[in-house]
Short mmCIF file of C-alpha atoms in Angstrom, two decimals:
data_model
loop_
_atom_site.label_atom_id
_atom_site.label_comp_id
_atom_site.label_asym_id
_atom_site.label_seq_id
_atom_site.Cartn_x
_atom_site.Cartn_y
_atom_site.Cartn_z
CA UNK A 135 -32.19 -50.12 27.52
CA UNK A 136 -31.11 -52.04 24.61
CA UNK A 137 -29.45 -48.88 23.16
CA UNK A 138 -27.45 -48.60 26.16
CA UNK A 139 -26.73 -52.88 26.03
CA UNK A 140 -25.38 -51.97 22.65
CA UNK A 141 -22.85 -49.31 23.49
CA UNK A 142 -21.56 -51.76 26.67
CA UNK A 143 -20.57 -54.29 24.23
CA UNK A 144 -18.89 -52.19 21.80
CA UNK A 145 -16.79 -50.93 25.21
CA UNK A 146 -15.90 -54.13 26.23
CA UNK A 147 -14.81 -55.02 22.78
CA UNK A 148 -12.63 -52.32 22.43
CA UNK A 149 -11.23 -52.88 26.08
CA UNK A 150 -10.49 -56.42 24.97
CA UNK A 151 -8.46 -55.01 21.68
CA UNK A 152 -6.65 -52.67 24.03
CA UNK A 153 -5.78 -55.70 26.03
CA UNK A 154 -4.34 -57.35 23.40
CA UNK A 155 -2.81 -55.05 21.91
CA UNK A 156 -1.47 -53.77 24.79
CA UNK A 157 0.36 -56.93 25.97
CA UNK A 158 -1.25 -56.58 29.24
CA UNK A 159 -4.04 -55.92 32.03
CA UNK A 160 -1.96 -52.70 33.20
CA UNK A 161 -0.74 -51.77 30.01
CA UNK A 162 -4.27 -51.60 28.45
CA UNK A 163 -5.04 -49.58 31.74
CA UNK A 164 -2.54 -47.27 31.28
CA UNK A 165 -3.35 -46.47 28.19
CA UNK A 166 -7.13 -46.28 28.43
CA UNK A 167 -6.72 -43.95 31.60
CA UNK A 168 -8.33 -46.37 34.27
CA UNK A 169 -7.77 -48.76 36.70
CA UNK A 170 -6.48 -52.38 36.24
CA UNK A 171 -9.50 -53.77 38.14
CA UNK A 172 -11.59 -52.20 35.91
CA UNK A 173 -9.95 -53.54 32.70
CA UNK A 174 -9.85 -57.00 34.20
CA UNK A 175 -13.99 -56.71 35.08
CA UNK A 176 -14.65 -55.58 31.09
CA UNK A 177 -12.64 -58.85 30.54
CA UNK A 178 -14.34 -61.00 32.36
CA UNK A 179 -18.18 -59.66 31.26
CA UNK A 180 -17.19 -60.13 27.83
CA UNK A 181 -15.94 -63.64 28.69
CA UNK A 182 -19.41 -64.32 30.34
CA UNK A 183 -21.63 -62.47 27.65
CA UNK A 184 -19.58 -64.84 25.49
CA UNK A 185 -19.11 -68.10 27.49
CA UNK A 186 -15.57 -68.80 26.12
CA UNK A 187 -12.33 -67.81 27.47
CA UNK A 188 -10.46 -65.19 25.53
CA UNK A 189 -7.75 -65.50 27.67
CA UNK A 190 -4.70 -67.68 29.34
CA UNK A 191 -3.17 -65.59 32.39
CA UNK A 192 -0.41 -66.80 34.11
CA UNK A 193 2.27 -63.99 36.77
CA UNK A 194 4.29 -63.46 33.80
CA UNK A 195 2.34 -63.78 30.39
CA UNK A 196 -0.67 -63.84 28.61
CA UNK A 197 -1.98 -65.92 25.40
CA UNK A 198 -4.97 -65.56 23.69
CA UNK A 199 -7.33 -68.69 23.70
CA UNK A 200 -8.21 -69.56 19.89
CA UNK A 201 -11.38 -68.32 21.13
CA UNK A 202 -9.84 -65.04 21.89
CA UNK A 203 -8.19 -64.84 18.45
CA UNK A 204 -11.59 -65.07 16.71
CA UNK A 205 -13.10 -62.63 18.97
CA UNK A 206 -10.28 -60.22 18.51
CA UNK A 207 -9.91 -60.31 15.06
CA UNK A 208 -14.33 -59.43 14.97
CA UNK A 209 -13.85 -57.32 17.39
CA UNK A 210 -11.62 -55.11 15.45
CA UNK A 211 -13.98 -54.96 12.02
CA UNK A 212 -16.61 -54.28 14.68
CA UNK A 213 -15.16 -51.59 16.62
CA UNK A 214 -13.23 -50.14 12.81
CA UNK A 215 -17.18 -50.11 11.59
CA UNK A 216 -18.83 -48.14 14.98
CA UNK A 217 -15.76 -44.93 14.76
CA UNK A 218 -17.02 -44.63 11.03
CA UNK A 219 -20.25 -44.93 12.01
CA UNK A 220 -19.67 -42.28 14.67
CA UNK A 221 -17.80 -39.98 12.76
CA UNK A 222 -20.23 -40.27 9.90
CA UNK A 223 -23.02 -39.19 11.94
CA UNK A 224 -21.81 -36.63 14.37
CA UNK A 225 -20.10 -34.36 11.66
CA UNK A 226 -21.95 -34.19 8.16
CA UNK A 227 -19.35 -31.95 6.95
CA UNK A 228 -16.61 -34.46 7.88
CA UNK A 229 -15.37 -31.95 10.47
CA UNK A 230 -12.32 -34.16 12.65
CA UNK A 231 -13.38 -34.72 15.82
CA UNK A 232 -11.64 -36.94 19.41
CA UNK A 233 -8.05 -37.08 19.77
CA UNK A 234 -5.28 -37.54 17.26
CA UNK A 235 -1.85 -39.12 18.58
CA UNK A 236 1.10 -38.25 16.66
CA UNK A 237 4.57 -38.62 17.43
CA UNK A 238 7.35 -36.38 15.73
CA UNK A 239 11.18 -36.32 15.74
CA UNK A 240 12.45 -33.83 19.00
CA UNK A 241 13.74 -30.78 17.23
CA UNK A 242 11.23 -30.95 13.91
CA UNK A 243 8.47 -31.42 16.44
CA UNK A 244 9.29 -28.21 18.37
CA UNK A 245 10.19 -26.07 15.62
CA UNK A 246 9.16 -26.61 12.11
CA UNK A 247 5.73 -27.88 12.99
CA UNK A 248 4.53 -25.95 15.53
CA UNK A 249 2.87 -23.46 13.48
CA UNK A 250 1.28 -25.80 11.53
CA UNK A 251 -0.37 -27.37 14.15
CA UNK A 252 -1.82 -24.90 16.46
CA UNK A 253 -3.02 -23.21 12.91
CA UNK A 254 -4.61 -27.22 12.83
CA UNK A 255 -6.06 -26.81 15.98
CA UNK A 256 -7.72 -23.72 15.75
CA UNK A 257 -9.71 -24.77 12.41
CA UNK A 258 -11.00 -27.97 14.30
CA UNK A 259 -12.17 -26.79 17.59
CA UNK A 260 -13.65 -30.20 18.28
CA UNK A 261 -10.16 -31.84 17.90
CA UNK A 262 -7.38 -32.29 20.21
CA UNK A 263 -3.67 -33.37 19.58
CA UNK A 264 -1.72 -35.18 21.53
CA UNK A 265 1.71 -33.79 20.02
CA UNK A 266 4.71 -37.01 21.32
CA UNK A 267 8.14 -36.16 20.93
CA UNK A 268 10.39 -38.99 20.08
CA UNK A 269 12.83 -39.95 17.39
CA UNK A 270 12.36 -43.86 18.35
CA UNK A 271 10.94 -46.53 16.14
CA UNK A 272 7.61 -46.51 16.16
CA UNK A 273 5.44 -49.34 17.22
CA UNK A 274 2.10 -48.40 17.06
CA UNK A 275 0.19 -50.95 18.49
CA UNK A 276 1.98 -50.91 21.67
CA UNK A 277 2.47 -47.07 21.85
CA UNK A 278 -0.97 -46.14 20.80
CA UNK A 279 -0.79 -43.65 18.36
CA UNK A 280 -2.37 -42.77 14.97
CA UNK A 281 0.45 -41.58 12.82
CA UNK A 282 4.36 -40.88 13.28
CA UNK A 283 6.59 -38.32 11.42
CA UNK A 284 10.04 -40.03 10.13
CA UNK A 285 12.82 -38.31 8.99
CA UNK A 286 15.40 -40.28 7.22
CA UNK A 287 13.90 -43.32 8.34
CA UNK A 288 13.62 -46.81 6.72
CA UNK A 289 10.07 -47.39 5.41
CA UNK A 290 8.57 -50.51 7.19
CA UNK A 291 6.39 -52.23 4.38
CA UNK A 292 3.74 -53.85 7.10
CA UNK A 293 2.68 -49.66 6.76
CA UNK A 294 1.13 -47.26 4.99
CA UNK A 295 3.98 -45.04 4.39
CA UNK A 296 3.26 -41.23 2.39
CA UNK A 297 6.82 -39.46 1.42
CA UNK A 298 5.80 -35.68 1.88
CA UNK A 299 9.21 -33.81 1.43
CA UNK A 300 12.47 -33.76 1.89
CA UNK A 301 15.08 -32.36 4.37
CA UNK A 302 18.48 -31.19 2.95
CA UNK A 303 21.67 -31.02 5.25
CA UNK A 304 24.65 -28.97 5.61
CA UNK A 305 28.74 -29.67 6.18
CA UNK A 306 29.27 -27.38 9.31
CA UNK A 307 31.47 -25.98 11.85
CA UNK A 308 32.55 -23.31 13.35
CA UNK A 309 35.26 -20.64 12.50
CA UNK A 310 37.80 -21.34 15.35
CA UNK A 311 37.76 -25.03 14.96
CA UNK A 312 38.81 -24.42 11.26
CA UNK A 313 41.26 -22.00 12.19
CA UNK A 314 43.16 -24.70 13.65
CA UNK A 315 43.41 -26.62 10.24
CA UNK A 316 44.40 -26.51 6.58
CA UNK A 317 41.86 -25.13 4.41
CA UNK A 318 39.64 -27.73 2.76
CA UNK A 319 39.19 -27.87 -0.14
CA UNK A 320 38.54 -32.05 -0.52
CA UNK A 321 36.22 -34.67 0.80
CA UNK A 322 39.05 -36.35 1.90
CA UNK A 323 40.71 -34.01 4.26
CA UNK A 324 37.84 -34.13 6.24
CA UNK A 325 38.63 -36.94 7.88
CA UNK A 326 41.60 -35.11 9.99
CA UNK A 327 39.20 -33.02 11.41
CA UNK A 328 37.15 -33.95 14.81
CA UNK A 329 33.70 -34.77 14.01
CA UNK A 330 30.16 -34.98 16.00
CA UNK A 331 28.40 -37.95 14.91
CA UNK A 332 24.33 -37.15 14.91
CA UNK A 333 24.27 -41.00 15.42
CA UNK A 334 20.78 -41.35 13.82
CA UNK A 335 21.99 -40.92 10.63
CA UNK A 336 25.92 -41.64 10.70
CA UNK A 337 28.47 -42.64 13.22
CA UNK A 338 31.83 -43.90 11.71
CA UNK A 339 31.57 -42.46 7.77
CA UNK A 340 29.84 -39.95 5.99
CA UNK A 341 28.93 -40.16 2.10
CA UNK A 342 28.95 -37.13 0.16
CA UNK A 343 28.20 -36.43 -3.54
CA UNK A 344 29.36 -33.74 -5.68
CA UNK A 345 26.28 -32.15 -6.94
CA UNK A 346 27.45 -30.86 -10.73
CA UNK A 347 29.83 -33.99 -11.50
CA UNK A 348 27.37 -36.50 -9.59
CA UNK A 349 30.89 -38.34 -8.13
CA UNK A 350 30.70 -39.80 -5.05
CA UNK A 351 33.07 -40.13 -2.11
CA UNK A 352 32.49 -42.10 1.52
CA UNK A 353 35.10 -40.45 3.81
CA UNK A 354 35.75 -42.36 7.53
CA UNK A 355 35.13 -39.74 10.25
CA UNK A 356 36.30 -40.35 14.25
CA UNK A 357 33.49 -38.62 15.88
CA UNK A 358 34.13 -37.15 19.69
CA UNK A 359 31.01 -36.92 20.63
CA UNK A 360 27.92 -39.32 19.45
CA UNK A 361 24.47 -37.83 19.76
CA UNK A 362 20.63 -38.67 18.93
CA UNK A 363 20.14 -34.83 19.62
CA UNK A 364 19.75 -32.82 16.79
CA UNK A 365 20.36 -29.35 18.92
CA UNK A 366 23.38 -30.78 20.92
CA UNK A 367 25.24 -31.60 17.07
CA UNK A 368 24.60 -27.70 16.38
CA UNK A 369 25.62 -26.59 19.59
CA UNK A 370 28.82 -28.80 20.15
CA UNK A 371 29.86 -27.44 16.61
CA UNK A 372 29.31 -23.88 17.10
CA UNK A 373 31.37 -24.17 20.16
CA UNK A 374 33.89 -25.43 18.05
CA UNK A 375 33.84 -29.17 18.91
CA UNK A 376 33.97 -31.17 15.54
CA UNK A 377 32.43 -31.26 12.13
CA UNK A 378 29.02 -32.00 11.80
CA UNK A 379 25.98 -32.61 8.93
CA UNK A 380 22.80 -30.76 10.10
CA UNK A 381 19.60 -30.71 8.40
CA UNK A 382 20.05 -27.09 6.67
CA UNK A 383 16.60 -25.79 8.19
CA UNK A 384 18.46 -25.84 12.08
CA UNK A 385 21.36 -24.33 10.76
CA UNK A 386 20.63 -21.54 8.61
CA UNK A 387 20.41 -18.69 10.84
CA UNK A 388 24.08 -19.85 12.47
CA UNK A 389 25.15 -20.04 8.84
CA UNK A 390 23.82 -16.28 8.05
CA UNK A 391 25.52 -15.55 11.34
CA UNK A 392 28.88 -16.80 11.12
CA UNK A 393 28.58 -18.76 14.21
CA UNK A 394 28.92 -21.77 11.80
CA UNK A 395 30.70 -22.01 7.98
CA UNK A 396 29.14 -24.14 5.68
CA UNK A 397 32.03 -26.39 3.78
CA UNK A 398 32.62 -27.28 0.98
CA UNK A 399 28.89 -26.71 -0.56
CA UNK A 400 29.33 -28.37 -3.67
CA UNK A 401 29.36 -31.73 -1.74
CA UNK A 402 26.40 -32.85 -0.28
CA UNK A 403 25.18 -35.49 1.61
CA UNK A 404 22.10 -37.36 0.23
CA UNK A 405 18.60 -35.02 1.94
CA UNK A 406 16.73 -36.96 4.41
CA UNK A 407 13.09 -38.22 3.45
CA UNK A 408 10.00 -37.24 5.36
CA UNK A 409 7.83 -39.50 6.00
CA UNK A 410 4.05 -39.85 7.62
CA UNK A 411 3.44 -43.21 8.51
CA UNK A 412 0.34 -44.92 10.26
CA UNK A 413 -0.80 -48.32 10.32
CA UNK A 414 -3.02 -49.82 7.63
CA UNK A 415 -7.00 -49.97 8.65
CA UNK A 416 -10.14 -50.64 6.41
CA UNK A 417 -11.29 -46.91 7.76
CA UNK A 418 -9.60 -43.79 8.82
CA UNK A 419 -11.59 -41.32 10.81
CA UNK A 420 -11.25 -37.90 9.31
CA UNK A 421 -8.82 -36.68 11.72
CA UNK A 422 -6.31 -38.72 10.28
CA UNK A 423 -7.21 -37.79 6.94
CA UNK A 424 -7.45 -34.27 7.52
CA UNK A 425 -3.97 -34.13 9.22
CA UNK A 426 -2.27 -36.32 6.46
CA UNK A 427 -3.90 -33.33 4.19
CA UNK A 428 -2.49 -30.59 5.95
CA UNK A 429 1.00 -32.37 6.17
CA UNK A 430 1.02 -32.76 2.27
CA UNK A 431 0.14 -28.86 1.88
CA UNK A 432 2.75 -27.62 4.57
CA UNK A 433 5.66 -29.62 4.40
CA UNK A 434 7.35 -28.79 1.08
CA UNK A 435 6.91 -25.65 2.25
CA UNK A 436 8.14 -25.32 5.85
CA UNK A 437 11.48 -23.57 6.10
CA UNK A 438 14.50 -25.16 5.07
CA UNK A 439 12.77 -28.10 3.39
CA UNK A 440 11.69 -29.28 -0.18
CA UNK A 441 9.70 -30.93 -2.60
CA UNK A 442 10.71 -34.67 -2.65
CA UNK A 443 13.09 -35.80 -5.54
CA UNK A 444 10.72 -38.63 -5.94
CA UNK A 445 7.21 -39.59 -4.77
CA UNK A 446 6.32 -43.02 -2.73
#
């Protein structure tokens, strides 16, 4: 009975971080799969087993009482020290167990990493991925994830932030659109062309550096179509839309096709970094470690991609 006492409190703690974290009764229901009368019931044992008020409720908001900060911020060390406790003592061997929530860009989650992780999955039978798609900001706390893949994203200093390679892009487009122009042979003519602006990365100018002279030229582009999408940039340009820079890796077969022509290869614009990012904790259960592992092994190496030109 007091075993089972035990493992009540440590739920209700970890309802009340979800809570909190969460923003909200329905949020942290969401997120933790049940009801919002059932979130709202842990609250209120906890708040009894307690006698204090965690909480100020109103229709529209919610503060934590100072009450509730103190119990939050114990809570977490609490509920940090039972997963390593957990993971300690179900898997000797440190074997990953639960679920791991990771959130990649769209097109490098579908295609370069794919392999990787069902190769993952398969060595970990006890694990299970919950593979996000989105090229968004990441805020963990309020998304609920473990770790994020960035590419060519700032790195926010309030994380732990692991550089793991780097993604090298290409000057496209396709044959008929240059057909219809000069030949180029400068930076600077590029800006009479029509361009597709991958808007993640560059909208109104691109930058471009020659790679034996190390000279530098920023050259204004007016983009007809903006995108986030990395597949409708490759697309629009093979069908002859604008200019575009790709990441090399989604372009290459097009390139050894001739559906695209890569121009003017001596300039290059800068490679994108990728990153794995995740927030910083006193513990991390081994299925974060053991994924952070496999990224560092598999990422240089994935198609189209390289070793960083510096670490971080």
């Amino acid at each position: 009975m007091k075993r089972q006492e035990r493992i009540d409190r440590v739920d209700l703690m970890r309802t009340f971080i979800r809570i909190v974290e969460a923003g909200s009764l329905s949020a942290a229901a969401r997120q933790l799969g049940t009801t919002q009368a059932t979130v709202s019931r842990r609250l209120q044992s906890l708040e009894t087993l307690l006698g204090v008020k965690l909480l100020l409720r109103t229709t529209h908001a919610m503060k934590l009482t100072d009450d509730g900060e103190r119990c939050y911020q114990h809570a977490k060390r609490v509920a940090d020290a039972w997963v390593a406790l957990e993971d300690e003592l179900s898997q000797s061997d440190d074997e990953p167990v639960g679920i791991l929530r990771v959130r990649a860009p769209h097109a490098f989650g579908q295609e370069q990493l794919l392999g990787p992780l069902t190769e993952f999955l398969e060595r970990h039978p006890q694990l299970s991925v919950e593979w996000m798609l989105n090229d968004k900001t990441v805020d963990f706390l309020s998304v609920n994830i473990d770790c994020a893949i960035r590419v060519g994203a700032e790195v926010d200093p309030a994380t732990v932030s692991v550089l793991l390679a780097e993604v090298p892009r290409s000057l496209v487009a396709s044959p008929a659109l240059l057909a219809r122009f000069p030949a180029i042979e400068t930076p600077q003519q590029l800006s009479a062309l029509p361009w597709i602006a991958l808007n993640t990365f560059y909208q109104h100018e691109i930058h471009l550096t020659h790679q034996q002279t190390g000279d530098a030229e920023q050259v204004p582009i007016s983009p007809r179509l903006f995108t986030d999408s990395l597949y409708a940039a490759r697309n629009t340009a093979i069908s002859g839309l604008g200019l575009a820079v790709i990441s090399s890796w989604a372009v290459e077969e097009e390139i050894r096709s001739g559906k695209l022509v890569a121009l003017l290869p001596e300039w290059q614009a800068a490679a994108l970094p990728v990153h794995l990012v995740y927030p910083w904790a006193r513990y991390y259960p081994a299925r974060l470690r053991k994924f952070l592992q496999l990224m560092r092994e598999v990422m240089p190496g994935l198609g189209g991609m390289r070793q960083p030109a510096r670490q971080a």
